[in-house]
GROMACS .gro file of C-alpha atoms in nm:
model
  341
    1MET     CA    1  11.106   4.793   2.319
    2LEU     CA    2  10.853   4.950   2.087
    3GLN     CA    3  11.012   5.178   1.828
    4VAL     CA    4  10.785   5.379   1.599
    5SER     CA    5  10.936   5.483   1.267
    6LEU     CA    6  10.848   5.790   1.064
    7SER     CA    7  10.665   5.568   0.815
    8ASP     CA    8  10.465   5.409   1.101
    9ALA     CA    9  10.365   5.752   1.225
   10GLU     CA   10  10.283   5.874   0.875
   11GLN     CA   11  10.045   5.582   0.825
   12ILE     CA   12   9.868   5.665   1.152
   13LEU     CA   13   9.844   6.032   1.064
   14GLN     CA   14   9.709   5.945   0.722
   15ASP     CA   15   9.446   5.718   0.878
   16PHE     CA   16   9.338   6.005   1.103
   17GLN     CA   17   9.325   6.237   0.797
   18LEU     CA   18   9.608   6.468   0.901
   19PRO     CA   19   9.827   6.645   0.643
   20LEU     CA   20  10.164   6.501   0.539
   21PRO     CA   21  10.460   6.497   0.511
   22LEU     CA   22  10.586   6.440   0.863
   23LEU     CA   23  10.894   6.643   0.955
   24SER     CA   24  10.990   6.497   1.291
   25LEU     CA   25  10.882   6.261   1.565
   26GLU     CA   26  10.960   6.334   1.931
   27GLU     CA   27  10.904   6.104   2.228
   28LEU     CA   28  10.713   6.282   2.507
   29GLN     CA   29  10.652   5.989   2.742
   30ARG     CA   30  10.730   5.619   2.753
   31ASP     CA   31  10.616   5.355   3.001
   32ASP     CA   32  10.744   5.007   2.922
   33TYR     CA   33  10.538   4.801   3.165
   34ASP     CA   34  10.593   4.440   3.060
   35GLU     CA   35  10.812   4.362   2.761
   36ALA     CA   36  10.707   3.996   2.749
   37ALA     CA   37  10.338   4.092   2.736
   38ARG     CA   38  10.412   4.386   2.504
   39GLU     CA   39  10.246   4.622   2.754
   40VAL     CA   40  10.344   4.980   2.684
   41ARG     CA   41  10.234   5.343   2.680
   42LEU     CA   42  10.412   5.563   2.427
   43ILE     CA   43  10.324   5.928   2.362
   44LEU     CA   44  10.478   6.098   2.060
   45LYS     CA   45  10.473   6.449   1.916
   46ALA     CA   46  10.453   6.456   1.538
   47THR     CA   47  10.554   6.784   1.374
   48LEU     CA   48  10.417   6.833   1.024
   49SER     CA   49  10.541   7.043   0.735
   50ASP     CA   50  10.317   7.342   0.796
   51GLY     CA   51  10.432   7.385   1.158
   52PHE     CA   52  10.128   7.204   1.289
   53ALA     CA   53  10.187   6.926   1.547
   54ALA     CA   54   9.983   6.633   1.673
   55VAL     CA   55  10.012   6.397   1.969
   56LEU     CA   56  10.001   6.023   1.906
   57ARG     CA   57   9.910   5.806   2.205
   58LEU     CA   58   9.990   5.437   2.156
   59LYS     CA   59   9.879   5.202   2.433
   60ASN     CA   60   9.871   4.836   2.517
   61GLU     CA   61   9.752   4.836   2.878
   62PRO     CA   62   9.527   4.579   3.051
   63ASP     CA   63   9.267   4.836   3.155
   64VAL     CA   64   9.261   5.033   2.826
   65SER     CA   65   9.025   4.928   2.549
   66LEU     CA   66   8.917   5.084   2.223
   67ALA     CA   67   8.570   5.128   2.375
   68LEU     CA   68   8.713   5.325   2.669
   69LEU     CA   69   8.929   5.545   2.446
   70GLU     CA   70   8.623   5.610   2.230
   71GLN     CA   71   8.426   5.728   2.533
   72GLN     CA   72   8.714   5.947   2.653
   73GLY     CA   73   8.761   6.103   2.308
   74ARG     CA   74   8.392   6.173   2.282
   75PHE     CA   75   8.384   6.338   2.625
   76ALA     CA   76   8.685   6.558   2.544
   77THR     CA   77   8.509   6.663   2.223
   78GLN     CA   78   8.187   6.741   2.413
   79LEU     CA   79   8.384   6.966   2.648
   80ARG     CA   80   8.553   7.142   2.358
   81GLN     CA   81   8.225   7.193   2.177
   82GLY     CA   82   8.081   7.329   2.502
   83GLY     CA   83   8.347   7.601   2.525
   84ILE     CA   84   8.613   7.429   2.740
   85PRO     CA   85   8.960   7.476   2.584
   86CYS     CA   86   9.077   7.124   2.492
   87PRO     CA   87   9.286   6.985   2.206
   88VAL     CA   88   9.100   6.861   1.899
   89GLN     CA   89   9.047   6.484   1.912
   90TYR     CA   90   9.095   6.349   1.560
   91GLN     CA   91   8.890   6.066   1.416
   92CYS     CA   92   8.961   5.770   1.192
   93SER     CA   93   8.654   5.654   0.997
   94GLY     CA   94   8.431   5.820   1.256
   95SER     CA   95   8.609   5.673   1.561
   96TYR     CA   96   8.845   5.837   1.810
   97ALA     CA   97   9.059   5.522   1.851
   98LYS     CA   98   9.197   5.264   1.612
   99ALA     CA   99   9.365   4.926   1.665
  100TYR     CA  100   9.711   4.869   1.515
  101SER     CA  101   9.975   4.601   1.523
  102LEU     CA  102  10.323   4.755   1.510
  103HIS     CA  103  10.638   4.543   1.537
  104GLY     CA  104  10.460   4.275   1.735
  105TYR     CA  105  10.277   4.517   1.965
  106PRO     CA  106   9.893   4.520   1.962
  107LEU     CA  107   9.808   4.885   2.017
  108ALA     CA  108   9.512   5.115   2.069
  109VAL     CA  109   9.598   5.451   1.913
  110THR     CA  110   9.449   5.798   1.944
  111VAL     CA  111   9.559   6.124   1.783
  112GLU     CA  112   9.495   6.475   1.911
  113GLU     CA  113   9.608   6.830   1.847
  114PHE     CA  114   9.934   6.933   2.015
  115VAL     CA  115   9.881   7.242   2.230
  116PRO     CA  116  10.168   7.461   2.355
  117GLY     CA  117  10.177   7.653   2.683
  118GLU     CA  118  10.193   7.365   2.931
  119LEU     CA  119  10.193   7.504   3.285
  120CYS     CA  120  10.512   7.462   3.485
  121SER     CA  121  10.395   7.587   3.823
  122VAL     CA  122  10.083   7.696   4.010
  123ASP     CA  123  10.026   8.012   4.213
  124GLY     CA  124   9.712   8.149   4.377
  125ALA     CA  125   9.575   8.310   4.062
  126THR     CA  126   9.626   7.991   3.864
  127ALA     CA  127   9.463   7.782   4.138
  128GLU     CA  128   9.156   8.007   4.125
  129GLN     CA  129   9.145   7.976   3.747
  130THR     CA  130   9.178   7.599   3.773
  131GLY     CA  131   8.888   7.579   4.018
  132ALA     CA  132   8.671   7.781   3.781
  133LEU     CA  133   8.775   7.563   3.487
  134LEU     CA  134   8.689   7.245   3.677
  135ALA     CA  135   8.348   7.388   3.770
  136ASP     CA  136   8.280   7.467   3.404
  137THR     CA  137   8.360   7.107   3.307
  138HIS     CA  138   8.135   6.976   3.585
  139ASN     CA  139   7.846   7.201   3.483
  140LEU     CA  140   7.875   7.089   3.122
  141SER     CA  141   7.911   6.719   3.204
  142GLU     CA  142   7.605   6.731   3.429
  143ARG     CA  143   7.398   6.928   3.180
  144LEU     CA  144   7.482   6.697   2.890
  145GLY     CA  145   7.462   6.378   3.098
  146CYS     CA  146   7.816   6.272   3.004
  147HIS     CA  147   7.948   5.934   3.117
  148VAL     CA  148   8.275   5.741   3.079
  149ASP     CA  149   8.297   5.389   3.221
  150ASN     CA  150   8.637   5.404   3.392
  151GLN     CA  151   8.782   5.411   3.744
  152VAL     CA  152   8.909   5.755   3.845
  153LEU     CA  153   9.206   5.854   4.061
  154PHE     CA  154   9.012   6.061   4.314
  155ASP     CA  155   8.715   5.859   4.439
  156PRO     CA  156   8.721   5.869   4.822
  157PHE     CA  157   8.513   5.550   4.842
  158ALA     CA  158   8.768   5.345   4.646
  159PRO     CA  159   9.148   5.307   4.641
  160ASN     CA  160   9.274   5.646   4.532
  161ASP     CA  161   9.590   5.848   4.478
  162LEU     CA  162   9.557   6.074   4.783
  163PHE     CA  163   9.484   5.881   5.102
  164THR     CA  164   9.480   5.525   5.232
  165PHE     CA  165   9.297   5.391   5.534
  166SER     CA  166   9.375   5.029   5.446
  167ALA     CA  167   9.750   5.087   5.500
  168PHE     CA  168   9.669   5.251   5.834
  169GLU     CA  169   9.462   4.946   5.935
  170ALA     CA  170   9.747   4.714   5.838
  171VAL     CA  171   9.976   4.839   6.115
  172GLU     CA  172   9.735   4.750   6.399
  173PRO     CA  173   9.879   4.400   6.468
  174ALA     CA  174  10.218   4.557   6.549
  175LEU     CA  175  10.071   4.784   6.818
  176SER     CA  176   9.998   4.743   7.186
  177GLY     CA  177   9.912   4.950   7.489
  178ALA     CA  178   9.853   5.322   7.436
  179GLY     CA  179   9.941   5.299   7.067
  180LEU     CA  180   9.684   5.028   7.004
  181ALA     CA  181   9.415   5.219   7.194
  182LEU     CA  182   9.485   5.537   6.998
  183HIS     CA  183   9.488   5.346   6.668
  184ARG     CA  184   9.146   5.197   6.745
  185ARG     CA  185   9.008   5.537   6.846
  186ILE     CA  186   9.129   5.687   6.517
  187ALA     CA  187   8.980   5.397   6.318
  188ALA     CA  188   8.643   5.445   6.488
  189GLN     CA  189   8.652   5.818   6.414
  190TYR     CA  190   8.740   5.751   6.049
  191ARG     CA  191   8.444   5.518   6.014
  192ALA     CA  192   8.215   5.776   6.174
  193TYR     CA  193   8.337   6.038   5.924
  194MET     CA  194   8.290   5.802   5.630
  195GLU     CA  195   7.939   5.721   5.750
  196ARG     CA  196   7.872   6.094   5.756
  197LEU     CA  197   8.001   6.116   5.399
  198SER     CA  198   7.808   5.807   5.285
  199PRO     CA  199   7.510   5.998   5.130
  200LEU     CA  200   7.753   6.101   4.856
  201ARG     CA  201   7.756   5.742   4.733
  202ALA     CA  202   7.395   5.771   4.622
  203GLU     CA  203   7.441   6.095   4.428
  204PRO     CA  204   7.464   6.086   4.047
  205ARG     CA  205   7.805   6.039   3.890
  206TYR     CA  206   7.915   6.210   3.569
  207ALA     CA  207   8.224   6.209   3.351
  208VAL     CA  208   8.523   6.408   3.477
  209GLN     CA  209   8.865   6.471   3.322
  210GLY     CA  210   9.000   6.308   3.635
  211ASP     CA  211   9.353   6.447   3.665
  212ILE     CA  212   9.378   6.824   3.653
  213SER     CA  213   9.740   6.904   3.730
  214ASN     CA  214  10.011   7.138   3.609
  215CYS     CA  215  10.127   6.873   3.361
  216ASN     CA  216   9.775   6.850   3.217
  217LEU     CA  217   9.694   7.221   3.202
  218TYR     CA  218   9.802   7.474   2.941
  219ARG     CA  219   9.771   7.849   2.912
  220LEU     CA  220   9.624   8.008   2.602
  221PRO     CA  221   9.761   8.333   2.456
  222ASN     CA  222   9.460   8.516   2.603
  223GLY     CA  223   9.551   8.397   2.955
  224ALA     CA  224   9.273   8.139   2.985
  225LEU     CA  225   9.346   7.782   3.094
  226GLY     CA  226   9.283   7.469   2.893
  227LEU     CA  227   9.320   7.102   2.980
  228PHE     CA  228   9.438   6.792   2.801
  229ASP     CA  229   9.520   6.426   2.876
  230PHE     CA  230   9.197   6.236   2.937
  231ASN     CA  231   9.383   5.917   3.031
  232ARG     CA  232   9.218   5.907   3.378
  233CYS     CA  233   8.880   6.031   3.261
  234GLY     CA  234   8.585   5.844   3.412
  235ASP     CA  235   8.267   5.887   3.613
  236ASN     CA  236   8.280   6.036   3.962
  237ASN     CA  237   8.068   6.221   4.213
  238LEU     CA  238   8.130   6.581   4.103
  239PHE     CA  239   8.161   6.714   4.459
  240CYS     CA  240   8.417   6.446   4.547
  241ASP     CA  241   8.611   6.519   4.229
  242MET     CA  242   8.618   6.889   4.317
  243ALA     CA  243   8.734   6.831   4.675
  244MET     CA  244   9.011   6.589   4.589
  245GLN     CA  245   9.132   6.784   4.284
  246ALA     CA  246   9.149   7.091   4.512
  247VAL     CA  247   9.374   6.906   4.758
  248PHE     CA  248   9.588   6.775   4.473
  249GLU     CA  249   9.630   7.129   4.343
  250SER     CA  250   9.732   7.262   4.682
  251ARG     CA  251   9.975   6.981   4.776
  252LEU     CA  252  10.116   6.790   4.480
  253MET     CA  253  10.186   7.034   4.199
  254ASP     CA  254  10.489   7.251   4.118
  255TYR     CA  255  10.500   7.586   4.295
  256PRO     CA  256  10.697   7.910   4.264
  257PRO     CA  257  11.032   7.893   4.448
  258ASP     CA  258  10.929   8.173   4.687
  259ALA     CA  259  10.613   7.991   4.806
  260GLY     CA  260  10.580   8.015   5.185
  261PRO     CA  261  10.450   7.780   5.456
  262GLU     CA  262  10.092   7.906   5.424
  263GLN     CA  263  10.089   7.814   5.058
  264GLU     CA  264   9.872   7.502   5.091
  265ARG     CA  265   9.575   7.668   5.256
  266ALA     CA  266   9.605   7.973   5.031
  267LEU     CA  267   9.598   7.758   4.717
  268LEU     CA  268   9.314   7.547   4.852
  269ALA     CA  269   9.111   7.858   4.933
  270ALA     CA  270   9.184   8.004   4.589
  271PHE     CA  271   9.078   7.684   4.414
  272LEU     CA  272   8.754   7.667   4.613
  273ARG     CA  273   8.686   8.036   4.546
  274GLY     CA  274   8.726   7.982   4.172
  275TYR     CA  275   8.510   7.671   4.174
  276GLN     CA  276   8.228   7.833   4.369
  277SER     CA  277   8.231   8.136   4.140
  278ARG     CA  278   8.098   7.904   3.866
  279ARG     CA  279   7.934   7.625   4.067
  280PRO     CA  280   7.835   7.719   4.425
  281LEU     CA  281   7.841   7.432   4.671
  282ALA     CA  282   7.509   7.300   4.794
  283PRO     CA  283   7.452   7.344   5.171
  284GLN     CA  284   7.490   6.971   5.237
  285HIS     CA  285   7.821   6.969   5.052
  286ARG     CA  286   7.954   7.268   5.244
  287GLU     CA  287   7.874   7.078   5.562
  288LEU     CA  288   8.055   6.763   5.443
  289LEU     CA  289   8.365   6.928   5.295
  290PRO     CA  290   8.563   6.966   5.623
  291TYR     CA  291   8.512   6.596   5.702
  292LEU     CA  292   8.636   6.487   5.361
  293PHE     CA  293   8.936   6.719   5.384
  294ALA     CA  294   9.015   6.587   5.732
  295VAL     CA  295   9.010   6.226   5.612
  296ILE     CA  296   9.238   6.307   5.318
  297SER     CA  297   9.483   6.492   5.542
  298ALA     CA  298   9.483   6.235   5.822
  299PHE     CA  299   9.548   5.935   5.598
  300TRP     CA  300   9.769   6.104   5.339
  301SER     CA  301   9.928   5.816   5.146
  302SER     CA  302  10.291   5.926   5.167
  303ASP     CA  303  10.261   5.982   5.544
  304ILE     CA  304  10.088   5.651   5.609
  305ARG     CA  305  10.263   5.418   5.366
  306TRP     CA  306  10.498   5.546   5.097
  307GLY     CA  307  10.720   5.814   5.253
  308PRO     CA  308  11.065   5.725   5.388
  309ALA     CA  309  10.955   5.829   5.740
  310SER     CA  310  10.596   5.707   5.716
  311LEU     CA  311  10.387   5.539   5.984
  312TRP     CA  312  10.433   5.206   5.806
  313GLN     CA  313  10.813   5.249   5.796
  314ALA     CA  314  10.818   5.334   6.167
  315CYS     CA  315  10.625   5.013   6.239
  316GLN     CA  316  10.859   4.810   6.020
  317GLN     CA  317  11.157   4.949   6.212
  318ARG     CA  318  10.974   4.895   6.545
  319ASP     CA  319  11.030   5.259   6.625
  320PHE     CA  320  10.731   5.283   6.854
  321PRO     CA  321  10.797   5.637   6.982
  322ALA     CA  322  10.778   5.747   6.615
  323VAL     CA  323  10.463   5.540   6.569
  324LEU     CA  324  10.301   5.711   6.867
  325ARG     CA  325  10.401   6.053   6.731
  326TRP     CA  326  10.240   5.962   6.400
  327LEU     CA  327   9.920   5.841   6.565
  328THR     CA  328   9.898   6.161   6.768
  329GLU     CA  329   9.944   6.366   6.451
  330ILE     CA  330   9.682   6.165   6.263
  331GLN     CA  331   9.435   6.217   6.547
  332ALA     CA  332   9.502   6.591   6.539
  333ARG     CA  333   9.441   6.602   6.164
  334LEU     CA  334   9.112   6.418   6.201
  335ASP     CA  335   9.002   6.660   6.470
  336CYS     CA  336   9.082   6.963   6.251
  337LEU     CA  337   8.762   7.070   6.078
  338SER     CA  338   8.855   7.434   6.018
  339TRP     CA  339   8.921   7.411   5.645
  340PRO     CA  340   8.888   7.719   5.421
  341LEU     CA  341   8.546   7.741   5.259
   0.00000   0.00000   0.00000
């Protein structure tokens, strides 16, 4: 397991021209993927003598290269220079990333400013602020022509972190009778919706932060929101990024303990309101938004594949009454086009 000493960290900080000495080193996140291949992600907080702190990100991951980290660091800097609150991305000899070999681990390393005020939960006001912040990043990325060559989490035309039609398709061989007929009807409706959404494929794609969430947002002393962690930064259709980030905000973040059952739609509406206050939706996008939301809701990944009572689990257990209930629910979600705009 990779262990970074104070002297290791001091050498990195010195390379990135940050002041020494180093007072302490704190582990913020560790992912030990494959010890034999030395694949790892390690994020450290380095506190320096003047009270200043920096974040060291050390990575050896198959899909992470120095070239990608360079693009991501440059994009984060472009956002910051354009007025978006983001941590400073430090450079080593003019580059945002540097290769190291530490204790047998080949690593790509970046260093950025540590920012306090990480958000712990999201309410309606914060959702509206987040929508406005995302719109500001989209406006700037489009205006500057920013690009990062990386796969994003929230592309509806590729495997993504919100919904899965492929897992829905995979249960068809286990079905028969009414269940099979309903499954095929749902699949046909999904394909019709995706055909309706297909013009989005031809629209320009620009760099996006890619993972706005409560763990990647922070609040400034003046109440504004900032964002950090450009690990999933890449190019996406800006409308698709907005729609899927909005759903993520309304469903998968931490919420106040007194949040009620109408919370999801309220947060979604607040996010969209904030976004449109800075970047109004084009008429063709307003028309497409309910169809994209319906697809995300109908084929929600945890309901289809990963949840303990998912459609896939019901098929595995040959609980066909549960399967039919799921198919009926999925059909109802596809038919629901009354999303808040």
